[in-house]
PDB file of C-alpha atoms in Angstrom:
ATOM      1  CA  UNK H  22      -6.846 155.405 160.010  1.00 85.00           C
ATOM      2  CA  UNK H  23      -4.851 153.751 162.683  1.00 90.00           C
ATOM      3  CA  UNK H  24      -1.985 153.423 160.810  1.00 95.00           C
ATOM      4  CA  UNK H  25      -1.688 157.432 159.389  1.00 96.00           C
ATOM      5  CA  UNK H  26      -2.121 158.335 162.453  1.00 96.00           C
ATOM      6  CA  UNK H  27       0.975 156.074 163.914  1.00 97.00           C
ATOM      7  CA  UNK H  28       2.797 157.176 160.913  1.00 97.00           C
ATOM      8  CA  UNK H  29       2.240 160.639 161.941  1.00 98.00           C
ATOM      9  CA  UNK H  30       3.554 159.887 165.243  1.00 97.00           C
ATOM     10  CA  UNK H  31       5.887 158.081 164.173  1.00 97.00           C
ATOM     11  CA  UNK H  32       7.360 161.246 162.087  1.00 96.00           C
ATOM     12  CA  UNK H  33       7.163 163.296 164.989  1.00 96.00           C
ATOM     13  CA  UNK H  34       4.076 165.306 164.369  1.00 96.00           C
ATOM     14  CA  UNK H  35       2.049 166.906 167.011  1.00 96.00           C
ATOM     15  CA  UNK H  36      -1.047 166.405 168.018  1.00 97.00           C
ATOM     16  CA  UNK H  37      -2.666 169.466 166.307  1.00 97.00           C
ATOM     17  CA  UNK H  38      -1.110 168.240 163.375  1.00 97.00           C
ATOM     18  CA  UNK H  39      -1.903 164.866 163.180  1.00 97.00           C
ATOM     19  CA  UNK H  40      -5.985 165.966 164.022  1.00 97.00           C
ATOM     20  CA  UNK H  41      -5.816 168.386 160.935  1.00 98.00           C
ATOM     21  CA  UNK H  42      -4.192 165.971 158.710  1.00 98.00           C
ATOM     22  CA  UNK H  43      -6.467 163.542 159.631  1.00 97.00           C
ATOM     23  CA  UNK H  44      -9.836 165.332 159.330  1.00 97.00           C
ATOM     24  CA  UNK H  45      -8.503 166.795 155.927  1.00 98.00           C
ATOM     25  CA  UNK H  46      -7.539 163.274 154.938  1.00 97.00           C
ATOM     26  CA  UNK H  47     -11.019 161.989 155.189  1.00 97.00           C
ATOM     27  CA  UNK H  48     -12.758 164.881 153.947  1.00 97.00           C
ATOM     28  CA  UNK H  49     -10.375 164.031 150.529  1.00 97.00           C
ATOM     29  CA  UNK H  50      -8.593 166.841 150.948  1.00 98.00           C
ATOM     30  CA  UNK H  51      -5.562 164.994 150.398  1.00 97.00           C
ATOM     31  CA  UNK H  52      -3.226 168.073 148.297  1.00 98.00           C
ATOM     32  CA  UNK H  53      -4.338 170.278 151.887  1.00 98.00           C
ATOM     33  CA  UNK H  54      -2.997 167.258 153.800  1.00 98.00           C
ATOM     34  CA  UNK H  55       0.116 166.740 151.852  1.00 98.00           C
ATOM     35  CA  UNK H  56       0.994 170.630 152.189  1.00 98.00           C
ATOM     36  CA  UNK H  57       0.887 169.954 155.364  1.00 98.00           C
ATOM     37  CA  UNK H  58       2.905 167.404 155.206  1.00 98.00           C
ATOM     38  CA  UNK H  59       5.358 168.698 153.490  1.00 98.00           C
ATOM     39  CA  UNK H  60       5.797 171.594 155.466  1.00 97.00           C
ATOM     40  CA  UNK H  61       6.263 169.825 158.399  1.00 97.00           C
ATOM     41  CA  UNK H  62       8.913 167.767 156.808  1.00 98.00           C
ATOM     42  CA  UNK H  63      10.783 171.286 155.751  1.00 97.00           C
ATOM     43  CA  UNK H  64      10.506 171.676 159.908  1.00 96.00           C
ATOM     44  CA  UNK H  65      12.829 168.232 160.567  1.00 97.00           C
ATOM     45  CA  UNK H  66      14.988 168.819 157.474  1.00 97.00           C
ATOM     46  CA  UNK H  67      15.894 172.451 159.134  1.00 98.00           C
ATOM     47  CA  UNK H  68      16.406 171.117 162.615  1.00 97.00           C
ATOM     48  CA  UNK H  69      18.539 167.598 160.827  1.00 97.00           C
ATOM     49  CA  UNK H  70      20.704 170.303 159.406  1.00 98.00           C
ATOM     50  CA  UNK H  71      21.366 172.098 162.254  1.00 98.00           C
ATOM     51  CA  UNK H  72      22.223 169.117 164.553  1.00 98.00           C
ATOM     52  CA  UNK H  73      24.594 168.546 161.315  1.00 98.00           C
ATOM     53  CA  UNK H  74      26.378 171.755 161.450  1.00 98.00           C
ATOM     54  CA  UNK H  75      26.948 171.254 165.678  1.00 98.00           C
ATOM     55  CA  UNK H  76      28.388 167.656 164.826  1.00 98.00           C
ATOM     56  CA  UNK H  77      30.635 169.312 162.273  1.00 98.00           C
ATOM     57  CA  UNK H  78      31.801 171.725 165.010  1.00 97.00           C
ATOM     58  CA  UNK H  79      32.453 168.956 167.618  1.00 97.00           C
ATOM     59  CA  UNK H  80      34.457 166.841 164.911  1.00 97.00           C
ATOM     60  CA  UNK H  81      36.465 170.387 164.392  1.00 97.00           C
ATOM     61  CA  UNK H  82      37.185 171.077 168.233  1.00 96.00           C
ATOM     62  CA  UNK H  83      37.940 167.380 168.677  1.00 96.00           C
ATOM     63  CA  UNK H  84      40.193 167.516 165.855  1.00 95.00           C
ATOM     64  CA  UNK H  85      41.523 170.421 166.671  1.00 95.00           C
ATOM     65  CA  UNK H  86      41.781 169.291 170.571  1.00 95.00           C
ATOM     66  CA  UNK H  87      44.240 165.540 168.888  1.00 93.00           C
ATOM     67  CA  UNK H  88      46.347 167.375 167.193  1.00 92.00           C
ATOM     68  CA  UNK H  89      47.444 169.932 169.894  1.00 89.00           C
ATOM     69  CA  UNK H  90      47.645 167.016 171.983  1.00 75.00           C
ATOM     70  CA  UNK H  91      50.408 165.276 170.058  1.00 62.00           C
TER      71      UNK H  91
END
C-alpha cells in the first residue's frame, strides 16, 4: 500500500484523492479506482496543454522580439 500511495503522490494527487483511491483499491473496487484515475489524469493533461500553448506564445513574442531586433 505504501507504494500506491507514493505513486499517487508522486502523480500529484491530493489527499482526498489518494484516501478514496485507496479505500476503493482495497475494497477491489479497482474499475471505481481507475475512473478515478483516469479522470485525474484528464486534469494534468488539460493543465500540460495549457502550459504548452503559453510556451508557444513566449517562443512567438521572443521570435517576434529577434527579428525586430535585427
Amino acid at each position: 500500500m505504501d507504494n500506491l500511495i507514493q505513486n499517487l503522490e508522486d502523480a500529484g494527487c491530493g489527499l482526498e484523492t489518494i484516501m478514496e483511491v485507496c479505500r476503493l483499491y482495497e475494497n477491489g473496487r479497482i474499475k471505481d479506482a481507475v475512473k478515478i484515475l483516469r479522470k485525474h489524469r484528464c486534469i494534468l493533461m488539460d493543465r500540460l496543454h495549457e502550459s504548452q500553448e503559453r510556451v508557444d506564445c513566449l517562443d512567438f513574442l521572443v521570435r517576434h522580439m529577434e527579428k525586430s531586433n535585427i
